[in-house]
Amino acid sequence: NRLTEWYQEALGWSLKHKLLTLALAFATFVGSLIAIPLLGSEFVPQADYSETSVRFNTPVGSSLEVTEAKAKQVEQIIRKLPEVAYTLTTINSGSAQGKMYASVYVRLVDRKARSRSVQDLSPLLREQLRQVAGISVTHVGLVNSVGGNKQIEFSLLGPSLDTLERLNTQVLQRLAKVPGLVDVESSVKPNKPTVSVRVRTEQANDAGLSTSSLAGALRTLISGETVGSWRGNDDQSYDVIARLASANRQNASDLQQLPLVAGVDAGGNARVVRLGQIADIQASVGANQINRRNLSRQVSFSGNVFGRSAGEVSADVQQAMTYEMALPPGYSIEFSGSTKDMAESFAYAIQALVLAVVFIYMILASQFKSFLQPLALMTSLPLTMVGVVLMLMMFGSTMSMFSVIGIVMLMGLVTKNAILLVDFANRARAGIDDQPPLAREAALLQAAKVRLRPILMTTLAMVFGMVPLAFGLSEGSEQRAPLGQAVIGGVVASSLLTLVVVPVMYCYMDNLANWLKRHAKRRAS
C-alpha cells in the first residue's frame, strides 16, 4: 500500500518534476557507462578448482640431472604450504619439452579446508621460489586458463632473427614497467652450445662423400638410430639404439677421428676416411629455437596478471608496444591468446546486444500496434546498466564474457515489467470487463495498484533464484558468478527505476502520438 501511495504521488508530479526524473535517469545511465572502465575487463574470470601449477627452466645446456635436482628443491618449497595435498613434476614432457624445462602440478586441499585461495598463494609461491638459484620461473597460477596458456600473449614478427633478438631486449625492458604483469617469458633463449662441422667440399668430393651422406652418418653415430626393441624381465619393451659409446663423442676432437665409409677400393675392401680429413670441426653456439609465423620469424611473449584485471594490463601492454615503441620497417606486433579472444567476443556480444534491442522493438511494435509506445517500454533497457555496474563493483568482479551474457539476458527480462504496466494501462483506457474507459493518469494509477505486486514477485523470484550463482558457493563457481551478479543488479535496478521512468515516458510518447494525429488531420484537411 505504501508503494502504491508513493507511486501515485510520483505520477502526480508536475511537468518540471517529470523532466527532472528523466534527466536523473539519463544522468544515471551515463554515469554507469563512465564507471564501466573502473570495473576492469577480462575474457573469462579465474576460478578456484583447488589446483595450480608452476613452470620453470634451468639455464640453457643444463643436463636432465641438474633440472631434476632443481625440481626437487621446488617441490620441497611447495609442499611446505599447508594448503598443498600433493605435487606431480614432469621434466622434458608434455608442456615442458626439453631437458631444461620442468612443470609442477600442485593439488590443493578442498576449498572449504583452507583459508587462502589459489590467487592468494600465487604471489607467495613466486616470492619463495626466488630462493632457488639457477632457475627462471615462467608461470605460477591456475591451470585452467583459457587454452591452457597465459593471460597476456603477443608476438613480434620480422625477417631478421638478429634484429628480433635486439628488439626482444627492448620489449622485455618495457614489459617490466607494466604494473600487474608477472611471469613474463620470451621465446628467445640464450644460444646453446653446438659443434660446427664445415665440410671441405673438394676433399669430400674426392672421397666420394656428399653433405647429405655426411649428415646421415653423423646422425646415426652421434644421435643414434633405433634398430629394434628388447623386452626386459619387467615385461616392458625398450628401444635398442645403435650409436657411438659415450666416451667417443664427448669432445669436438673426438669427432675428428670418426671413421666414414667412402666406398670400396679395387680389391673390394671398404675405403675409410676420418671426418677431420674432409671437414673442419670447432665448438660454436647456435639458436636455441627459431619460431616462424605467417612466413616471418617470430618472437613470442607471454605473461600472467596479478593485482589488476587482464583488460587493464593488456591495454597498457598495447600502449607500450604499439604507440611508444618504434619498430623498424617490416616488423610488427600481433596480439593473440585471451587478449584477442576477449576483443573478438566483446565485439560479437555488442552485435548480439544491438540485434536484441532491434528485435525487441519489432516485436513490441507489432504487439502494441504502435511505433512510439515501444520506445517508452524500452527506456527500461539502458537503466539496467546502473544495477549491473553497482552489483559488479560490490562483488569486486570484472566485465567478462559471463557478465556480458547476463546483460544480454537482461534485455528480455527487464522489459516484462514495463509490458505488464503499459499493457494494463492500455486496456484500462479502452475499458476492461465492461468498465468505463479511464483517463490516462487514472489508467496508470490503476495499473500501479494491480501490477505492482506481480512485478515485485517476479523480480524477487529472479533475484533469489540467482543468489547461489552470484555468491559462487561451489568449487569453480567464481567463473560464472558475474552472470548472476549482473542479472540481480539489472533486474533490481530496472524494477525500481522503470516504475517511475516508464510511465513518464509513456505520457510523453502518448502526447507525441496525439500531436502527430492532429498534425496529420490538419494537413489532410
PDB file of N, CA, C and O in Angstrom, residues 1 3-4 7-8 11 368 377 414-429 432-433 442-460 494-496 498-500 502-503:
ATOM      1  N   ASN A   1       0.822  -1.207   0.000  1.00  0.00           N
ATOM      2  CA  ASN A   1       0.000   0.000   0.000  1.00  0.00           C
ATOM      3  C   ASN A   1       0.858   1.259   0.000  1.00  0.00           C
ATOM      4  O   ASN A   1       0.548   2.244  -0.669  1.00  0.00           O
ATOM      5  N   LEU A   3       3.902   1.495  -1.176  1.00  0.00           N
ATOM      6  CA  LEU A   3       4.498   1.621  -2.502  1.00  0.00           C
ATOM      7  C   LEU A   3       3.498   2.199  -3.485  1.00  0.00           C
ATOM      8  O   LEU A   3       3.834   3.043  -4.328  1.00  0.00           O
ATOM      9  N   THR A   4       2.240   1.778  -3.382  1.00  0.00           N
ATOM     10  CA  THR A   4       1.215   2.288  -4.285  1.00  0.00           C
ATOM     11  C   THR A   4       0.977   3.775  -4.057  1.00  0.00           C
ATOM     12  O   THR A   4       0.848   4.558  -5.004  1.00  0.00           O
ATOM     13  N   TYR A   7       3.770   5.655  -5.479  1.00  0.00           N
ATOM     14  CA  TYR A   7       3.676   5.626  -6.943  1.00  0.00           C
ATOM     15  C   TYR A   7       2.638   6.636  -7.435  1.00  0.00           C
ATOM     16  O   TYR A   7       2.830   7.311  -8.440  1.00  0.00           O
ATOM     17  N   GLN A   8       1.541   6.748  -6.718  1.00  0.00           N
ATOM     18  CA  GLN A   8       0.525   7.720  -7.090  1.00  0.00           C
ATOM     19  C   GLN A   8       1.076   9.139  -6.994  1.00  0.00           C
ATOM     20  O   GLN A   8       0.785   9.999  -7.830  1.00  0.00           O
ATOM     21  N   LEU A  11       3.257   9.845 -10.013  1.00  0.00           N
ATOM     22  CA  LEU A  11       2.527  10.117 -11.244  1.00  0.00           C
ATOM     23  C   LEU A  11       1.829  11.476 -11.199  1.00  0.00           C
ATOM     24  O   LEU A  11       1.462  12.017 -12.240  1.00  0.00           O
ATOM     25  N   PHE A 368       1.866  -4.017 -29.731  1.00  0.00           N
ATOM     26  CA  PHE A 368       1.136  -2.822 -29.263  1.00  0.00           C
ATOM     27  C   PHE A 368       0.586  -1.982 -30.415  1.00  0.00           C
ATOM     28  O   PHE A 368      -0.068  -0.971 -30.174  1.00  0.00           O
ATOM     29  N   LEU A 377       8.502   1.707 -23.460  1.00  0.00           N
ATOM     30  CA  LEU A 377       8.813   0.431 -22.814  1.00  0.00           C
ATOM     31  C   LEU A 377      10.314   0.174 -22.755  1.00  0.00           C
ATOM     32  O   LEU A 377      10.839  -0.341 -21.763  1.00  0.00           O
ATOM     33  N   VAL A 414      14.000  -7.486 -18.390  1.00  0.00           N
ATOM     34  CA  VAL A 414      13.551  -6.240 -17.761  1.00  0.00           C
ATOM     35  C   VAL A 414      12.365  -5.617 -18.479  1.00  0.00           C
ATOM     36  O   VAL A 414      11.634  -4.820 -17.882  1.00  0.00           O
ATOM     37  N   THR A 415      12.151  -5.930 -19.754  1.00  0.00           N
ATOM     38  CA  THR A 415      11.021  -5.328 -20.464  1.00  0.00           C
ATOM     39  C   THR A 415       9.680  -5.884 -19.995  1.00  0.00           C
ATOM     40  O   THR A 415       8.637  -5.259 -20.213  1.00  0.00           O
ATOM     41  N   LYS A 416       9.693  -7.039 -19.321  1.00  0.00           N
ATOM     42  CA  LYS A 416       8.421  -7.630 -18.899  1.00  0.00           C
ATOM     43  C   LYS A 416       7.735  -6.754 -17.860  1.00  0.00           C
ATOM     44  O   LYS A 416       6.496  -6.685 -17.821  1.00  0.00           O
ATOM     45  N   ASN A 417       8.470  -6.045 -16.997  1.00  0.00           N
ATOM     46  CA  ASN A 417       7.839  -5.151 -16.028  1.00  0.00           C
ATOM     47  C   ASN A 417       7.100  -4.027 -16.731  1.00  0.00           C
ATOM     48  O   ASN A 417       5.955  -3.702 -16.400  1.00  0.00           O
ATOM     49  N   ALA A 418       7.771  -3.415 -17.713  1.00  0.00           N
ATOM     50  CA  ALA A 418       7.137  -2.326 -18.446  1.00  0.00           C
ATOM     51  C   ALA A 418       5.956  -2.831 -19.266  1.00  0.00           C
ATOM     52  O   ALA A 418       4.937  -2.135 -19.393  1.00  0.00           O
ATOM     53  N   ILE A 419       6.076  -4.051 -19.799  1.00  0.00           N
ATOM     54  CA  ILE A 419       4.960  -4.614 -20.582  1.00  0.00           C
ATOM     55  C   ILE A 419       3.735  -4.827 -19.691  1.00  0.00           C
ATOM     56  O   ILE A 419       2.600  -4.499 -20.065  1.00  0.00           O
ATOM     57  N   LEU A 420       3.963  -5.390 -18.485  1.00  0.00           N
ATOM     58  CA  LEU A 420       2.847  -5.583 -17.564  1.00  0.00           C
ATOM     59  C   LEU A 420       2.146  -4.263 -17.241  1.00  0.00           C
ATOM     60  O   LEU A 420       0.909  -4.183 -17.197  1.00  0.00           O
ATOM     61  N   LEU A 421       2.930  -3.238 -17.027  1.00  0.00           N
ATOM     62  CA  LEU A 421       2.382  -1.939 -16.636  1.00  0.00           C
ATOM     63  C   LEU A 421       1.633  -1.277 -17.788  1.00  0.00           C
ATOM     64  O   LEU A 421       0.469  -0.861 -17.653  1.00  0.00           O
ATOM     65  N   VAL A 422       2.293  -1.166 -18.938  1.00  0.00           N
ATOM     66  CA  VAL A 422       1.724  -0.434 -20.066  1.00  0.00           C
ATOM     67  C   VAL A 422       0.548  -1.196 -20.672  1.00  0.00           C
ATOM     68  O   VAL A 422      -0.464  -0.595 -21.065  1.00  0.00           O
ATOM     69  N   ASP A 423       0.646  -2.512 -20.743  1.00  0.00           N
ATOM     70  CA  ASP A 423      -0.461  -3.287 -21.313  1.00  0.00           C
ATOM     71  C   ASP A 423      -1.738  -3.116 -20.490  1.00  0.00           C
ATOM     72  O   ASP A 423      -2.840  -2.934 -21.042  1.00  0.00           O
ATOM     73  N   PHE A 424      -1.606  -3.149 -19.169  1.00  0.00           N
ATOM     74  CA  PHE A 424      -2.790  -2.958 -18.324  1.00  0.00           C
ATOM     75  C   PHE A 424      -3.327  -1.538 -18.476  1.00  0.00           C
ATOM     76  O   PHE A 424      -4.561  -1.332 -18.490  1.00  0.00           O
ATOM     77  N   ALA A 425      -2.437  -0.549 -18.569  1.00  0.00           N
ATOM     78  CA  ALA A 425      -2.892   0.832 -18.727  1.00  0.00           C
ATOM     79  C   ALA A 425      -3.647   1.001 -20.042  1.00  0.00           C
ATOM     80  O   ALA A 425      -4.680   1.689 -20.090  1.00  0.00           O
ATOM     81  N   ASN A 426      -3.163   0.391 -21.120  1.00  0.00           N
ATOM     82  CA  ASN A 426      -3.865   0.474 -22.406  1.00  0.00           C
ATOM     83  C   ASN A 426      -5.244  -0.165 -22.328  1.00  0.00           C
ATOM     84  O   ASN A 426      -6.234   0.373 -22.856  1.00  0.00           O
ATOM     85  N   ARG A 427      -5.314  -1.311 -21.662  1.00  0.00           N
ATOM     86  CA  ARG A 427      -6.616  -1.969 -21.543  1.00  0.00           C
ATOM     87  C   ARG A 427      -7.559  -1.165 -20.671  1.00  0.00           C
ATOM     88  O   ARG A 427      -8.779  -1.106 -20.920  1.00  0.00           O
ATOM     89  N   ALA A 428      -7.040  -0.559 -19.608  1.00  0.00           N
ATOM     90  CA  ALA A 428      -7.885   0.264 -18.744  1.00  0.00           C
ATOM     91  C   ALA A 428      -8.405   1.487 -19.486  1.00  0.00           C
ATOM     92  O   ALA A 428      -9.544   1.922 -19.271  1.00  0.00           O
ATOM     93  N   ARG A 429      -7.600   2.048 -20.354  1.00  0.00           N
ATOM     94  CA  ARG A 429      -8.053   3.209 -21.124  1.00  0.00           C
ATOM     95  C   ARG A 429      -9.124   2.812 -22.137  1.00  0.00           C
ATOM     96  O   ARG A 429      -9.971   3.639 -22.503  1.00  0.00           O
ATOM     97  N   ILE A 432     -12.075  -2.286 -19.342  1.00  0.00           N
ATOM     98  CA  ILE A 432     -11.862  -3.687 -19.002  1.00  0.00           C
ATOM     99  C   ILE A 432     -13.128  -4.253 -18.392  1.00  0.00           C
ATOM    100  O   ILE A 432     -13.690  -3.689 -17.433  1.00  0.00           O
ATOM    101  N   ASP A 433     -13.599  -5.399 -18.905  1.00  0.00           N
ATOM    102  CA  ASP A 433     -14.772  -6.093 -18.357  1.00  0.00           C
ATOM    103  C   ASP A 433     -15.964  -5.157 -18.196  1.00  0.00           C
ATOM    104  O   ASP A 433     -16.545  -5.010 -17.102  1.00  0.00           O
ATOM    105  N   ALA A 442      -5.395   8.105 -14.689  1.00  0.00           N
ATOM    106  CA  ALA A 442      -6.142   7.156 -13.862  1.00  0.00           C
ATOM    107  C   ALA A 442      -5.838   5.714 -14.264  1.00  0.00           C
ATOM    108  O   ALA A 442      -5.767   4.819 -13.406  1.00  0.00           O
ATOM    109  N   ALA A 443      -5.651   5.486 -15.558  1.00  0.00           N
ATOM    110  CA  ALA A 443      -5.305   4.146 -16.022  1.00  0.00           C
ATOM    111  C   ALA A 443      -3.929   3.723 -15.516  1.00  0.00           C
ATOM    112  O   ALA A 443      -3.722   2.563 -15.121  1.00  0.00           O
ATOM    113  N   LEU A 444      -2.976   4.650 -15.493  1.00  0.00           N
ATOM    114  CA  LEU A 444      -1.646   4.336 -14.966  1.00  0.00           C
ATOM    115  C   LEU A 444      -1.705   4.067 -13.470  1.00  0.00           C
ATOM    116  O   LEU A 444      -1.006   3.174 -12.959  1.00  0.00           O
ATOM    117  N   LEU A 445      -2.532   4.820 -12.739  1.00  0.00           N
ATOM    118  CA  LEU A 445      -2.676   4.565 -11.314  1.00  0.00           C
ATOM    119  C   LEU A 445      -3.302   3.196 -11.060  1.00  0.00           C
ATOM    120  O   LEU A 445      -2.894   2.459 -10.153  1.00  0.00           O
ATOM    121  N   GLN A 446      -4.300   2.868 -11.866  1.00  0.00           N
ATOM    122  CA  GLN A 446      -4.927   1.551 -11.734  1.00  0.00           C
ATOM    123  C   GLN A 446      -3.927   0.440 -12.053  1.00  0.00           C
ATOM    124  O   GLN A 446      -3.901  -0.611 -11.395  1.00  0.00           O
ATOM    125  N   ALA A 447      -3.098   0.656 -13.087  1.00  0.00           N
ATOM    126  CA  ALA A 447      -2.065  -0.325 -13.432  1.00  0.00           C
ATOM    127  C   ALA A 447      -1.070  -0.500 -12.289  1.00  0.00           C
ATOM    128  O   ALA A 447      -0.605  -1.621 -12.022  1.00  0.00           O
ATOM    129  N   ALA A 448      -0.779   0.614 -11.590  1.00  0.00           N
ATOM    130  CA  ALA A 448       0.153   0.528 -10.461  1.00  0.00           C
ATOM    131  C   ALA A 448      -0.416  -0.329  -9.344  1.00  0.00           C
ATOM    132  O   ALA A 448       0.271  -1.169  -8.760  1.00  0.00           O
ATOM    133  N   LYS A 449      -1.704  -0.151  -9.052  1.00  0.00           N
ATOM    134  CA  LYS A 449      -2.313  -0.918  -7.973  1.00  0.00           C
ATOM    135  C   LYS A 449      -2.373  -2.408  -8.297  1.00  0.00           C
ATOM    136  O   LYS A 449      -2.155  -3.255  -7.439  1.00  0.00           O
ATOM    137  N   VAL A 450      -2.671  -2.725  -9.550  1.00  0.00           N
ATOM    138  CA  VAL A 450      -2.881  -4.123  -9.922  1.00  0.00           C
ATOM    139  C   VAL A 450      -1.573  -4.841 -10.246  1.00  0.00           C
ATOM    140  O   VAL A 450      -1.376  -6.017  -9.891  1.00  0.00           O
ATOM    141  N   ARG A 451      -0.656  -4.154 -10.904  1.00  0.00           N
ATOM    142  CA  ARG A 451       0.550  -4.810 -11.426  1.00  0.00           C
ATOM    143  C   ARG A 451       1.783  -4.669 -10.536  1.00  0.00           C
ATOM    144  O   ARG A 451       2.782  -5.339 -10.780  1.00  0.00           O
ATOM    145  N   LEU A 452       1.718  -3.813  -9.526  1.00  0.00           N
ATOM    146  CA  LEU A 452       2.915  -3.602  -8.716  1.00  0.00           C
ATOM    147  C   LEU A 452       3.324  -4.888  -7.990  1.00  0.00           C
ATOM    148  O   LEU A 452       4.495  -5.256  -7.957  1.00  0.00           O
ATOM    149  N   ARG A 453       2.343  -5.581  -7.406  1.00  0.00           N
ATOM    150  CA  ARG A 453       2.673  -6.803  -6.669  1.00  0.00           C
ATOM    151  C   ARG A 453       3.222  -7.898  -7.589  1.00  0.00           C
ATOM    152  O   ARG A 453       4.232  -8.536  -7.251  1.00  0.00           O
ATOM    153  N   PRO A 454       2.615  -8.184  -8.750  1.00  0.00           N
ATOM    154  CA  PRO A 454       3.234  -9.185  -9.650  1.00  0.00           C
ATOM    155  C   PRO A 454       4.642  -8.797 -10.098  1.00  0.00           C
ATOM    156  O   PRO A 454       5.510  -9.673 -10.235  1.00  0.00           O
ATOM    157  N   ILE A 455       4.863  -7.493 -10.318  1.00  0.00           N
ATOM    158  CA  ILE A 455       6.206  -7.065 -10.720  1.00  0.00           C
ATOM    159  C   ILE A 455       7.215  -7.368  -9.622  1.00  0.00           C
ATOM    160  O   ILE A 455       8.311  -7.899  -9.877  1.00  0.00           O
ATOM    161  N   LEU A 456       6.860  -7.046  -8.372  1.00  0.00           N
ATOM    162  CA  LEU A 456       7.784  -7.304  -7.264  1.00  0.00           C
ATOM    163  C   LEU A 456       7.977  -8.805  -7.051  1.00  0.00           C
ATOM    164  O   LEU A 456       9.084  -9.259  -6.748  1.00  0.00           O
ATOM    165  N   MET A 457       6.928  -9.587  -7.205  1.00  0.00           N
ATOM    166  CA  MET A 457       7.048 -11.030  -7.003  1.00  0.00           C
ATOM    167  C   MET A 457       7.974 -11.664  -8.045  1.00  0.00           C
ATOM    168  O   MET A 457       8.839 -12.492  -7.703  1.00  0.00           O
ATOM    169  N   THR A 458       7.792 -11.308  -9.313  1.00  0.00           N
ATOM    170  CA  THR A 458       8.667 -11.879 -10.354  1.00  0.00           C
ATOM    171  C   THR A 458      10.104 -11.401 -10.200  1.00  0.00           C
ATOM    172  O   THR A 458      11.050 -12.161 -10.448  1.00  0.00           O
ATOM    173  N   THR A 459      10.262 -10.152  -9.771  1.00  0.00           N
ATOM    174  CA  THR A 459      11.624  -9.635  -9.557  1.00  0.00           C
ATOM    175  C   THR A 459      12.319 -10.372  -8.425  1.00  0.00           C
ATOM    176  O   THR A 459      13.476 -10.788  -8.553  1.00  0.00           O
ATOM    177  N   LEU A 460      11.617 -10.544  -7.300  1.00  0.00           N
ATOM    178  CA  LEU A 460      12.218 -11.244  -6.172  1.00  0.00           C
ATOM    179  C   LEU A 460      12.491 -12.707  -6.503  1.00  0.00           C
ATOM    180  O   LEU A 460      13.487 -13.281  -6.057  1.00  0.00           O
ATOM    181  N   SER A 494      16.239  -2.041 -12.674  1.00  0.00           N
ATOM    182  CA  SER A 494      15.182  -1.760 -13.655  1.00  0.00           C
ATOM    183  C   SER A 494      13.805  -1.775 -13.009  1.00  0.00           C
ATOM    184  O   SER A 494      12.935  -0.969 -13.348  1.00  0.00           O
ATOM    185  N   SER A 495      13.595  -2.691 -12.046  1.00  0.00           N
ATOM    186  CA  SER A 495      12.284  -2.752 -11.395  1.00  0.00           C
ATOM    187  C   SER A 495      11.994  -1.484 -10.605  1.00  0.00           C
ATOM    188  O   SER A 495      10.857  -1.004 -10.570  1.00  0.00           O
ATOM    189  N   LEU A 496      13.017  -0.928  -9.959  1.00  0.00           N
ATOM    190  CA  LEU A 496      12.815   0.280  -9.165  1.00  0.00           C
ATOM    191  C   LEU A 496      12.712   1.530 -10.032  1.00  0.00           C
ATOM    192  O   LEU A 496      11.858   2.395  -9.791  1.00  0.00           O
ATOM    193  N   THR A 498      12.247   1.781 -13.519  1.00  0.00           N
ATOM    194  CA  THR A 498      11.259   1.824 -14.607  1.00  0.00           C
ATOM    195  C   THR A 498       9.848   2.057 -14.100  1.00  0.00           C
ATOM    196  O   THR A 498       8.984   2.499 -14.855  1.00  0.00           O
ATOM    197  N   LEU A 499       9.553   1.767 -12.824  1.00  0.00           N
ATOM    198  CA  LEU A 499       8.227   2.036 -12.291  1.00  0.00           C
ATOM    199  C   LEU A 499       7.897   3.523 -12.304  1.00  0.00           C
ATOM    200  O   LEU A 499       6.720   3.901 -12.250  1.00  0.00           O
ATOM    201  N   VAL A 500       8.924   4.358 -12.360  1.00  0.00           N
ATOM    202  CA  VAL A 500       8.712   5.802 -12.430  1.00  0.00           C
ATOM    203  C   VAL A 500       9.002   6.335 -13.829  1.00  0.00           C
ATOM    204  O   VAL A 500       8.247   7.139 -14.378  1.00  0.00           O
ATOM    205  N   VAL A 502       9.221   4.717 -16.867  1.00  0.00           N
ATOM    206  CA  VAL A 502       8.387   4.244 -17.979  1.00  0.00           C
ATOM    207  C   VAL A 502       7.043   4.971 -18.041  1.00  0.00           C
ATOM    208  O   VAL A 502       6.621   5.403 -19.124  1.00  0.00           O
ATOM    209  N   PRO A 503       6.309   5.142 -16.919  1.00  0.00           N
ATOM    210  CA  PRO A 503       5.052   5.904 -17.016  1.00  0.00           C
ATOM    211  C   PRO A 503       5.249   7.344 -17.490  1.00  0.00           C
ATOM    212  O   PRO A 503       4.421   7.875 -18.238  1.00  0.00           O
TER     213      PRO A 503
END
